[in-house]
Amino acid sequence: MYRILMVEDDPAIAGEVARQAANWGFEVRQVEDFETVMEQFAAFEPHLVLLDITLPRYSGYHWCTRIRAASSVPIVFLSSAADNMNMVMAMTMGADDFIAKPFDMEVLIAKLQALLRRAYDFAQPAPLLGCGGAVLDTAAAVLAWQGQKIPLTKNENRILQVLLEHKGRVVERDTLMTRLWETDSYVDENTLTVNVARLRKKLEAAGLRDFIQTQKGVGYKVGGTA
């Protein structure tokens, strides 16, 4: 089942799209807190995003830029501001389509189906993992945070992937080393310590402080309380 995240502040439109899309087998989640769109994006891991332009706090253009910095997921704008300038701006910022309001629901569903087929029929979507607004694209080995793209080494990417898969729980050092052993490089206790230290330094340089927490003598975790 394809998942669609809808960033639309008109409850009537959002509700109708959700109902109609569900009839075609889509799972639609409506954003309710318009200040935490990226957190909801990371938690839901949608296959496609529907965006309005005029939203509370930040515009749809802002969120389009943030989402595109973290993912290649298809983005479709739904807006009554369907003049050429807004259409061009939407595409320039990374949108895949622009549908003017009011729209025909059958046309919308057909466009969504076509976009999803093109995006996923011949390739699996890159797995995205997130916590606190930071989104890890494991396929690209990039962590997105507040508009920045933080490139990661193979080991750094694997460490963050394991920690985010167990978000809020401590991952033992042995578990991390076992997962790192799956790569083509040998990893011992000291190598793990050095990799985590370097990763922390890289994240802190980007302003992401205390993201990885240590439980002395046991392991590491992200999320939850320190």
Coordinates of C-alpha atoms in Angstrom, one line a residue, residues 117-207:
R117 CA 4.2 3.9 -11.0
R118 CA 7.0 5.9 -12.4
A119 CA 8.7 6.3 -9.1
Y120 CA 8.4 2.8 -7.7
D121 CA 7.5 0.2 -10.2
F122 CA 11.1 -0.3 -11.3
A123 CA 12.9 0.6 -8.1
Q124 CA 12.3 0.4 -4.4
P125 CA 12.0 3.7 -2.5
A126 CA 15.1 4.6 -0.5
P127 CA 14.5 3.8 3.2
L128 CA 14.2 6.9 5.3
L129 CA 14.7 7.0 9.0
G130 CA 14.2 10.0 11.2
C131 CA 14.4 11.5 14.7
G132 CA 13.8 15.0 16.0
G133 CA 13.7 16.5 12.5
A134 CA 16.8 14.8 11.3
V135 CA 16.2 12.4 8.4
L136 CA 18.6 9.7 7.2
D137 CA 18.5 8.6 3.6
T138 CA 20.3 5.3 4.0
A139 CA 20.6 4.7 0.2
A140 CA 22.4 8.0 -0.4
A141 CA 24.3 8.0 3.0
V142 CA 23.1 11.5 3.7
L143 CA 21.6 13.0 6.9
A144 CA 19.3 16.0 6.3
W145 CA 19.0 18.5 9.1
Q146 CA 17.6 22.0 8.9
G147 CA 18.2 22.4 5.2
Q148 CA 21.7 20.9 5.4
K149 CA 22.8 17.7 3.8
I150 CA 25.5 15.9 5.9
P151 CA 27.4 13.3 3.9
L152 CA 28.3 10.2 5.8
T153 CA 30.9 7.5 5.4
K154 CA 29.8 3.9 5.0
N155 CA 30.4 3.1 8.7
E156 CA 28.8 6.3 9.9
N157 CA 25.7 5.6 7.7
R158 CA 25.5 2.1 9.1
I159 CA 25.8 3.3 12.7
L160 CA 23.1 5.9 12.4
Q161 CA 20.9 3.4 10.5
V162 CA 21.1 0.9 13.4
L163 CA 20.5 3.5 16.1
L164 CA 17.5 5.0 14.2
E165 CA 16.0 1.6 13.7
H166 CA 16.1 1.2 17.5
K167 CA 15.1 4.8 18.2
G168 CA 14.7 5.5 22.0
R169 CA 16.5 2.3 22.9
V170 CA 20.1 1.6 23.8
V171 CA 21.9 -0.4 21.1
E172 CA 24.7 -2.5 22.6
R173 CA 28.2 -2.1 21.2
D174 CA 28.3 -5.8 20.2
T175 CA 25.2 -5.3 18.1
L176 CA 26.7 -2.3 16.3
M177 CA 29.9 -4.1 15.6
T178 CA 28.0 -7.1 14.3
R179 CA 26.1 -4.9 11.8
L180 CA 29.3 -3.1 10.8
W181 CA 31.0 -6.5 10.3
E182 CA 28.5 -7.0 7.4
T183 CA 30.5 -4.4 5.5
D184 CA 33.9 -5.3 3.8
S185 CA 36.0 -3.7 6.6
Y186 CA 36.9 -5.2 10.0
V187 CA 35.6 -3.3 13.0
D188 CA 36.8 -3.8 16.5
E189 CA 36.0 -2.0 19.8
N190 CA 38.4 0.9 19.2
T191 CA 37.3 1.3 15.6
L192 CA 33.7 1.6 16.7
T193 CA 34.6 4.2 19.3
V194 CA 36.6 6.3 16.8
N195 CA 33.8 6.1 14.2
V196 CA 31.1 7.2 16.8
A197 CA 33.4 10.1 17.9
R198 CA 34.0 11.3 14.4
L199 CA 30.2 11.0 13.6
R200 CA 29.4 13.1 16.7
K201 CA 31.9 15.7 15.7
K202 CA 30.4 15.9 12.2
L203 CA 26.9 16.2 13.5
E204 CA 27.9 18.9 16.1
A205 CA 29.6 20.9 13.4
A206 CA 26.2 21.0 11.6
G207 CA 24.5 22.1 14.8

